[in-house]
Coordinates of C-alpha atoms in Angstrom, one line a residue:
M1 CA 0.0 0.0 0.0
K2 CA 1.3 3.4 -1.0
K3 CA 2.0 5.9 1.8
K4 CA 0.6 9.2 0.8
Q5 CA 2.1 12.4 2.1
G6 CA 0.3 15.7 2.3
L7 CA -3.3 14.8 3.0
T8 CA -6.3 17.1 2.7
L9 CA -8.8 16.7 5.5
V10 CA -12.3 18.3 5.7
F11 CA -14.3 18.6 8.9
T12 CA -17.8 19.7 8.1
G13 CA -21.4 19.4 9.3
D14 CA -23.8 21.1 11.6
G15 CA -22.5 19.5 14.8
K16 CA -20.1 21.1 17.3
G17 CA -16.5 20.1 17.1
K18 CA -15.0 21.0 13.7
T19 CA -12.5 23.5 15.0
T20 CA -12.0 21.3 18.0
A21 CA -11.0 18.4 15.7
A22 CA -8.6 20.5 13.8
T23 CA -7.1 21.8 17.1
G24 CA -6.6 18.3 18.3
L25 CA -4.9 17.4 15.0
A26 CA -2.7 20.4 15.5
V27 CA -1.8 19.3 19.0
R28 CA -0.9 15.9 17.7
A29 CA 1.3 17.3 14.9
L30 CA 3.0 19.6 17.3
G31 CA 3.8 16.6 19.5
H32 CA 5.7 15.2 16.6
D33 CA 7.7 18.5 16.1
K34 CA 5.6 19.5 13.0
K35 CA 5.2 23.1 12.1
V36 CA 1.6 24.1 12.3
K37 CA -0.3 27.2 11.1
M38 CA -4.0 27.8 11.7
L39 CA -5.8 30.6 9.8
Q40 CA -9.3 31.5 10.9
F41 CA -11.5 33.0 8.2
I42 CA -14.4 34.2 10.2
K43 CA -13.2 34.7 13.7
S44 CA -12.0 38.1 14.6
P45 CA -8.7 38.9 16.4
K46 CA -10.8 41.1 18.8
R47 CA -12.2 38.1 20.6
P48 CA -10.3 35.8 23.1
Y49 CA -10.5 32.3 21.6
G50 CA -9.2 29.5 23.7
E51 CA -7.7 27.6 20.8
R52 CA -5.5 30.6 19.9
K53 CA -4.2 30.9 23.4
S54 CA -3.4 27.2 23.8
L55 CA -2.0 26.5 20.3
Q56 CA 0.3 29.6 20.6
K57 CA 1.6 28.2 23.9
L58 CA 2.4 24.9 22.2
G59 CA 4.3 26.7 19.3
A60 CA 1.7 26.9 16.5
E61 CA 1.0 30.0 14.6
I62 CA -2.6 31.0 14.7
I63 CA -4.2 34.1 13.1
Q64 CA -7.7 35.3 13.1
L65 CA -8.3 37.0 9.8
G66 CA -12.1 37.5 9.9
E67 CA -14.5 40.2 11.1
G68 CA -16.8 37.9 13.1
F69 CA -20.4 37.0 12.2
T70 CA -21.5 38.2 8.8
W71 CA -24.3 40.3 10.2
T72 CA -21.9 42.3 12.5
K73 CA -20.3 44.4 9.7
T74 CA -21.0 45.5 6.2
P75 CA -20.6 43.1 3.4
E76 CA -17.7 45.2 2.0
I77 CA -15.8 44.9 5.3
H78 CA -16.3 41.1 5.2
R79 CA -15.4 40.9 1.5
Q80 CA -12.1 42.7 2.1
A81 CA -11.3 40.5 5.1
L82 CA -12.0 37.4 3.0
K83 CA -9.9 38.7 0.1
E84 CA -6.9 39.4 2.4
A85 CA -7.4 36.0 4.3
W86 CA -7.3 34.1 1.0
V87 CA -4.0 35.7 0.0
V88 CA -2.5 34.8 3.4
A89 CA -3.8 31.3 3.2
K90 CA -2.4 30.6 -0.3
E91 CA 0.9 32.0 0.8
A92 CA 1.0 29.8 3.9
V93 CA 0.1 26.6 2.0
L94 CA 2.3 27.1 -1.0
S95 CA 5.3 28.3 1.0
G96 CA 6.0 24.7 2.0
E97 CA 7.1 26.2 5.4
Y98 CA 4.4 24.4 7.3
D99 CA 3.7 20.7 7.8
V100 CA 0.1 21.4 8.7
V101 CA -2.0 24.3 7.6
I102 CA -5.5 24.6 9.0
L103 CA -8.0 26.8 7.2
D104 CA -10.6 27.1 9.9
E105 CA -14.1 28.0 8.8
L106 CA -13.1 28.3 5.1
N107 CA -16.2 26.2 4.3
N108 CA -18.4 28.8 6.1
A109 CA -16.8 31.6 4.1
L110 CA -17.2 29.8 0.8
A111 CA -20.9 29.2 1.6
I112 CA -21.8 32.8 2.4
D113 CA -24.8 33.7 0.3
S114 CA -25.9 37.0 1.8
F115 CA -23.3 38.8 -0.4
P116 CA -21.0 37.7 -3.2
V117 CA -17.7 36.1 -2.2
D118 CA -16.6 34.1 -5.3
D119 CA -14.7 37.1 -6.7
V120 CA -12.6 37.5 -3.5
L121 CA -12.5 33.9 -2.5
P122 CA -12.9 31.8 -5.6
L123 CA -13.9 28.2 -5.1
A124 CA -11.9 27.3 -8.2
E125 CA -8.8 28.6 -6.6
V126 CA -9.5 26.6 -3.4
I127 CA -9.6 23.4 -5.5
E128 CA -6.5 24.4 -7.3
L129 CA -4.7 25.0 -4.0
I130 CA -5.8 21.6 -2.7
N131 CA -4.6 19.9 -5.9
N132 CA -1.3 21.8 -6.1
K133 CA -0.1 22.2 -2.6
P134 CA 3.4 21.0 -1.7
E135 CA 3.5 17.2 -1.3
H136 CA 4.4 17.2 2.4
V137 CA 1.7 19.7 3.5
H138 CA -1.3 18.4 5.3
L139 CA -4.2 20.8 4.7
V140 CA -7.2 20.9 7.0
I141 CA -10.3 22.7 6.0
T142 CA -13.2 23.2 8.5
G143 CA -16.6 24.7 8.6
R144 CA -20.2 23.9 7.9
N145 CA -21.6 23.4 4.4
A146 CA -18.4 22.2 2.6
A147 CA -18.9 22.6 -1.1
Q148 CA -19.0 19.3 -3.0
P149 CA -15.9 20.1 -5.1
V150 CA -13.9 20.6 -1.8
K151 CA -15.2 17.3 -0.5
D152 CA -14.3 15.6 -3.8
A153 CA -10.8 17.0 -3.7
A154 CA -10.2 15.9 -0.1
D155 CA -8.6 12.7 1.1
L156 CA -10.8 12.6 4.2
V157 CA -14.2 14.1 4.9
S158 CA -15.7 13.9 8.4
V159 CA -19.2 15.1 8.8
I160 CA -19.9 16.1 12.3
D161 CA -23.6 15.8 13.0
V162 CA -25.7 17.1 15.8
E163 CA -28.1 14.9 17.6
K164 CA -28.7 17.2 20.6
H165 CA -27.3 20.6 21.5
Y166 CA -27.6 22.8 24.5
Y167 CA -28.2 25.8 22.2
D168 CA -31.7 24.3 21.6
E169 CA -32.3 24.6 25.4
G170 CA -31.4 28.3 25.3
I171 CA -27.9 27.8 26.8
P172 CA -25.5 30.3 25.1
A173 CA -21.9 29.7 24.0
V174 CA -19.8 28.6 26.9
R175 CA -16.2 30.0 27.4
G176 CA -13.8 27.1 27.2
V177 CA -16.3 24.9 25.3
E178 CA -17.4 27.0 22.4
F179 CA -14.6 29.5 22.3

């Protein structure tokens, strides 16, 4: 059996745990002295996310490139953030400097339908990046609503489903669990 290097893994679905799965993978990679970079497409650097604090302590690079929920700012602010994030993401993957690159919530960004994003974050370029990344780079893409072409290009797709969620009982996001 051929050993493949540079896998593409997609964590998607409506359940909780996509970023958590990617963070766990990052911890595992760091434990093997791999160089890890996580880029978060939706999360804003203005919020204190637990994964950023812990991964930085372990030696990973993690950058929030987003503006938060799409309804919190104007579409143009979000479009500019996505455009800049995509440039940073391509650079990180293609540099070959990292063993693991996590594009957290990229699927969410690609699925935005309240304003156009394909001109600043083209799905075709995402597929091209997956197909042309350096051989040793493991690429992890998270977020709800993964586009079928992304799933088709991946080596692994895990769909995280929700059977029961405390949000449905009116319990808000919990520090240390959600963020």
